[in-house]
Every structure is written in structure tokens, then in C-alpha cells.
Amino acid sequence: MKKEDCIFCKIANGEIPSKTLYEDGDFRVILDLGPATKGHALILPKEHAADLFELSEETASKVLVVARRVAARMAEKLHCDGMNLVQNNGKAAGQTVPHFHLHMIPRYQDDGQQINWVPGECTQEELETVRREIVG
């Protein structure tokens, strides 16, 4: 179901013009207006879900199929050296629009982007404690 006050719903459903790279019955893939690199795109489901936690399993199962299809075309046409797929959930994780979307960021050698994190350290015991918390 589309949410009337959601800008990504309006873009995904063609109510607001965009630079569309791909479209099918479930998704629209558009170029990002503030690209991290040349070809930076967003995969937008046409049905509203605020984030991964609200996304239906059916839509979730299709999003990587679309990403793979579009990424292959980007690699062929843009000659990128790699690809980041970035998906943020919640303000603390950097989500700025409350509509699930997957960033596709073509990477080029020495493009100057830093899409990384600082690896932490933990013991096997700490890992086991967290594992138990998650699985019960």
C-alpha cells in the first residue's frame, strides 16, 4: 500500500519525475539526487514500508534480484571497479527517508568515498554471549 505523504512512494509510483534506470511492477530504480559516485542509484519498492523491519518477505526476496540486474548493467556501462549496497534502518543508522530503499553505489578506484566502519575487537566469549542473546 502506498503512503500518501511519502516522497519515495510518490517517486516510486511515478507521481514525481525521476531519472529512472529500471522499473517493474514492484520497484523503481532511480539515480540519487546527491550521488556519492557516478551512477549512485536507489531501489525503491512501490509498496510502502518504513524500513527493513516493515518490509514484506515477498518484497525482501525480490530486492536483491533487482540489485543484481541493475548492478550488472552498471558494471558493463559505467566500468566501475566495485559496488556498495547500503541499506540504513532508523535514524541512528543514518536513514533520512522513512521508506525502505537500497543504495547502489558504484565504486571507482580512488573515488575518495569512505563507506566503511572501524572494526572493533571482542573475545570468543563475548561473541558467544551475543549469539545467545540473539538466538535464545
PDB file of C-alpha atoms in Angstrom:
ATOM      1  CA  MET A   1       0.000   0.000   0.000  1.00  0.00           C
ATOM      2  CA  LYS A   2       1.236   3.467  -0.874  1.00  0.00           C
ATOM      3  CA  LYS A   3       1.565   6.114   1.842  1.00  0.00           C
ATOM      4  CA  GLU A   4       0.124   9.456   0.679  1.00  0.00           C
ATOM      5  CA  ASP A   5       2.655  11.723   2.430  1.00  0.00           C
ATOM      6  CA  CYS A   6       5.759   9.671   1.475  1.00  0.00           C
ATOM      7  CA  ILE A   7       8.011  11.264  -1.133  1.00  0.00           C
ATOM      8  CA  PHE A   8       9.592   7.913  -2.067  1.00  0.00           C
ATOM      9  CA  CYS A   9       6.124   6.397  -2.602  1.00  0.00           C
ATOM     10  CA  LYS A  10       5.358   9.263  -4.971  1.00  0.00           C
ATOM     11  CA  ILE A  11       8.645   8.824  -6.854  1.00  0.00           C
ATOM     12  CA  ALA A  12       8.360   5.019  -6.969  1.00  0.00           C
ATOM     13  CA  ASN A  13       4.840   5.251  -8.360  1.00  0.00           C
ATOM     14  CA  GLY A  14       5.676   7.890 -10.979  1.00  0.00           C
ATOM     15  CA  GLU A  15       3.891  10.849  -9.393  1.00  0.00           C
ATOM     16  CA  ILE A  16       7.165  12.784  -9.102  1.00  0.00           C
ATOM     17  CA  PRO A  17       9.573  12.655 -12.056  1.00  0.00           C
ATOM     18  CA  SER A  18      12.902  10.908 -11.594  1.00  0.00           C
ATOM     19  CA  LYS A  19      15.814   9.638 -13.638  1.00  0.00           C
ATOM     20  CA  THR A  20      14.640   6.040 -13.802  1.00  0.00           C
ATOM     21  CA  LEU A  21      17.113   3.274 -14.605  1.00  0.00           C
ATOM     22  CA  TYR A  22      14.746   0.320 -14.165  1.00  0.00           C
ATOM     23  CA  GLU A  23      11.105  -0.311 -13.367  1.00  0.00           C
ATOM     24  CA  ASP A  24       8.879  -3.337 -12.920  1.00  0.00           C
ATOM     25  CA  GLY A  25       5.613  -3.969 -11.084  1.00  0.00           C
ATOM     26  CA  ASP A  26       7.270  -3.883  -7.660  1.00  0.00           C
ATOM     27  CA  PHE A  27      10.217  -1.469  -7.889  1.00  0.00           C
ATOM     28  CA  ARG A  28      11.579   1.666  -9.474  1.00  0.00           C
ATOM     29  CA  VAL A  29      15.338   2.253  -9.534  1.00  0.00           C
ATOM     30  CA  ILE A  30      16.321   5.909  -9.783  1.00  0.00           C
ATOM     31  CA  LEU A  31      19.513   7.931  -9.822  1.00  0.00           C
ATOM     32  CA  ASP A  32      20.204   9.569  -6.442  1.00  0.00           C
ATOM     33  CA  LEU A  33      19.964  13.376  -6.477  1.00  0.00           C
ATOM     34  CA  GLY A  34      23.003  13.606  -4.159  1.00  0.00           C
ATOM     35  CA  PRO A  35      25.238  10.896  -5.594  1.00  0.00           C
ATOM     36  CA  ALA A  36      28.230   9.552  -3.696  1.00  0.00           C
ATOM     37  CA  THR A  37      29.704   8.463  -7.054  1.00  0.00           C
ATOM     38  CA  LYS A  38      28.729   8.420 -10.730  1.00  0.00           C
ATOM     39  CA  GLY A  39      25.712   6.137 -11.114  1.00  0.00           C
ATOM     40  CA  HIS A  40      24.635   6.105  -7.426  1.00  0.00           C
ATOM     41  CA  ALA A  41      21.072   4.786  -7.529  1.00  0.00           C
ATOM     42  CA  LEU A  42      18.225   3.906  -5.157  1.00  0.00           C
ATOM     43  CA  ILE A  43      15.990   0.862  -5.374  1.00  0.00           C
ATOM     44  CA  LEU A  44      12.525   1.942  -4.221  1.00  0.00           C
ATOM     45  CA  PRO A  45       9.707  -0.539  -3.602  1.00  0.00           C
ATOM     46  CA  LYS A  46       6.380   0.754  -4.909  1.00  0.00           C
ATOM     47  CA  GLU A  47       4.648  -0.518  -1.749  1.00  0.00           C
ATOM     48  CA  HIS A  48       5.419   1.478   1.374  1.00  0.00           C
ATOM     49  CA  ALA A  49       7.471   0.011   4.194  1.00  0.00           C
ATOM     50  CA  ALA A  50       9.275   2.385   6.541  1.00  0.00           C
ATOM     51  CA  ASP A  51      12.325   0.132   6.855  1.00  0.00           C
ATOM     52  CA  LEU A  52      13.591  -3.446   6.659  1.00  0.00           C
ATOM     53  CA  PHE A  53      11.524  -4.398   9.706  1.00  0.00           C
ATOM     54  CA  GLU A  54       8.270  -3.464   7.919  1.00  0.00           C
ATOM     55  CA  LEU A  55       9.279  -4.844   4.507  1.00  0.00           C
ATOM     56  CA  SER A  56       7.261  -7.878   3.426  1.00  0.00           C
ATOM     57  CA  GLU A  57       9.164 -11.120   2.933  1.00  0.00           C
ATOM     58  CA  GLU A  58       7.953 -11.204  -0.669  1.00  0.00           C
ATOM     59  CA  THR A  59       9.411  -7.763  -1.435  1.00  0.00           C
ATOM     60  CA  ALA A  60      12.571  -8.544   0.509  1.00  0.00           C
ATOM     61  CA  SER A  61      13.095 -11.680  -1.557  1.00  0.00           C
ATOM     62  CA  LYS A  62      12.938  -9.667  -4.790  1.00  0.00           C
ATOM     63  CA  VAL A  63      15.114  -6.657  -3.937  1.00  0.00           C
ATOM     64  CA  LEU A  64      18.475  -8.411  -4.420  1.00  0.00           C
ATOM     65  CA  VAL A  65      17.332  -9.828  -7.747  1.00  0.00           C
ATOM     66  CA  VAL A  66      16.725  -6.254  -8.918  1.00  0.00           C
ATOM     67  CA  ALA A  67      20.038  -5.096  -7.415  1.00  0.00           C
ATOM     68  CA  ARG A  68      21.943  -7.820  -9.235  1.00  0.00           C
ATOM     69  CA  ARG A  69      20.272  -6.997 -12.553  1.00  0.00           C
ATOM     70  CA  VAL A  70      20.954  -3.253 -12.272  1.00  0.00           C
ATOM     71  CA  ALA A  71      24.492  -3.742 -10.880  1.00  0.00           C
ATOM     72  CA  ALA A  72      25.426  -5.940 -13.849  1.00  0.00           C
ATOM     73  CA  ARG A  73      24.258  -3.222 -16.245  1.00  0.00           C
ATOM     74  CA  MET A  74      26.147  -0.541 -14.275  1.00  0.00           C
ATOM     75  CA  ALA A  75      29.350  -2.589 -14.305  1.00  0.00           C
ATOM     76  CA  GLU A  76      29.052  -3.087 -18.057  1.00  0.00           C
ATOM     77  CA  LYS A  77      28.192   0.515 -18.953  1.00  0.00           C
ATOM     78  CA  LEU A  78      29.982   2.560 -16.261  1.00  0.00           C
ATOM     79  CA  HIS A  79      33.069   0.329 -15.959  1.00  0.00           C
ATOM     80  CA  CYS A  80      33.023   0.640 -12.169  1.00  0.00           C
ATOM     81  CA  ASP A  81      35.579  -1.288 -10.140  1.00  0.00           C
ATOM     82  CA  GLY A  82      33.168  -2.417  -7.421  1.00  0.00           C
ATOM     83  CA  MET A  83      29.741  -1.829  -5.898  1.00  0.00           C
ATOM     84  CA  ASN A  84      28.477  -0.987  -2.406  1.00  0.00           C
ATOM     85  CA  LEU A  85      24.937  -1.929  -1.469  1.00  0.00           C
ATOM     86  CA  VAL A  86      23.925   0.176   1.534  1.00  0.00           C
ATOM     87  CA  GLN A  87      20.649  -0.070   3.406  1.00  0.00           C
ATOM     88  CA  ASN A  88      20.033   2.011   6.556  1.00  0.00           C
ATOM     89  CA  ASN A  89      17.280   1.363   9.125  1.00  0.00           C
ATOM     90  CA  GLY A  90      16.387   4.065  11.633  1.00  0.00           C
ATOM     91  CA  LYS A  91      17.830   7.458  12.400  1.00  0.00           C
ATOM     92  CA  ALA A  92      20.739   6.010  14.413  1.00  0.00           C
ATOM     93  CA  ALA A  93      21.800   4.070  11.306  1.00  0.00           C
ATOM     94  CA  GLY A  94      21.628   7.106   9.015  1.00  0.00           C
ATOM     95  CA  GLN A  95      18.174   6.606   7.471  1.00  0.00           C
ATOM     96  CA  THR A  96      16.833  10.004   6.414  1.00  0.00           C
ATOM     97  CA  VAL A  97      13.686   8.997   4.481  1.00  0.00           C
ATOM     98  CA  PRO A  98      11.327   6.564   6.237  1.00  0.00           C
ATOM     99  CA  HIS A  99      10.689   4.386   3.169  1.00  0.00           C
ATOM    100  CA  PHE A 100      12.802   1.257   2.665  1.00  0.00           C
ATOM    101  CA  HIS A 101      15.403   1.845  -0.036  1.00  0.00           C
ATOM    102  CA  LEU A 102      18.639   0.216  -1.077  1.00  0.00           C
ATOM    103  CA  HIS A 103      21.534   2.387  -2.208  1.00  0.00           C
ATOM    104  CA  MET A 104      23.572   1.049  -5.107  1.00  0.00           C
ATOM    105  CA  ILE A 105      26.880   2.899  -5.129  1.00  0.00           C
ATOM    106  CA  PRO A 106      29.256   2.103  -7.983  1.00  0.00           C
ATOM    107  CA  ARG A 107      32.844   2.304  -6.764  1.00  0.00           C
ATOM    108  CA  TYR A 108      35.822   3.501  -8.735  1.00  0.00           C
ATOM    109  CA  GLN A 109      39.461   3.122  -7.782  1.00  0.00           C
ATOM    110  CA  ASP A 110      40.479   6.230  -5.786  1.00  0.00           C
ATOM    111  CA  ASP A 111      36.961   7.758  -5.891  1.00  0.00           C
ATOM    112  CA  GLY A 112      37.504   9.337  -2.468  1.00  0.00           C
ATOM    113  CA  GLN A 113      34.429   7.811  -0.826  1.00  0.00           C
ATOM    114  CA  GLN A 114      34.666   6.237   2.618  1.00  0.00           C
ATOM    115  CA  ILE A 115      31.854   3.754   3.129  1.00  0.00           C
ATOM    116  CA  ASN A 116      33.471   1.776   5.902  1.00  0.00           C
ATOM    117  CA  TRP A 117      33.429   1.237   9.650  1.00  0.00           C
ATOM    118  CA  VAL A 118      36.123   0.795  12.232  1.00  0.00           C
ATOM    119  CA  PRO A 119      36.293  -2.896  13.155  1.00  0.00           C
ATOM    120  CA  GLY A 120      36.019  -3.495  16.887  1.00  0.00           C
ATOM    121  CA  GLU A 121      37.534  -6.262  18.958  1.00  0.00           C
ATOM    122  CA  CYS A 122      35.869  -8.932  21.051  1.00  0.00           C
ATOM    123  CA  THR A 123      36.629 -12.286  22.589  1.00  0.00           C
ATOM    124  CA  GLN A 124      35.067 -15.623  21.662  1.00  0.00           C
ATOM    125  CA  GLU A 125      33.199 -15.466  24.956  1.00  0.00           C
ATOM    126  CA  GLU A 126      31.708 -12.059  24.092  1.00  0.00           C
ATOM    127  CA  LEU A 127      30.659 -13.377  20.688  1.00  0.00           C
ATOM    128  CA  GLU A 128      29.005 -16.365  22.348  1.00  0.00           C
ATOM    129  CA  THR A 129      27.144 -14.107  24.796  1.00  0.00           C
ATOM    130  CA  VAL A 130      25.770 -12.022  21.930  1.00  0.00           C
ATOM    131  CA  ARG A 131      24.904 -15.139  19.941  1.00  0.00           C
ATOM    132  CA  ARG A 132      22.899 -16.461  22.902  1.00  0.00           C
ATOM    133  CA  GLU A 133      21.092 -13.120  23.277  1.00  0.00           C
ATOM    134  CA  ILE A 134      20.002 -13.273  19.650  1.00  0.00           C
ATOM    135  CA  VAL A 135      19.058 -16.927  19.271  1.00  0.00           C
ATOM    136  CA  GLY A 136      17.829 -17.539  22.804  1.00  0.00           C
TER     137      GLY A 136
END
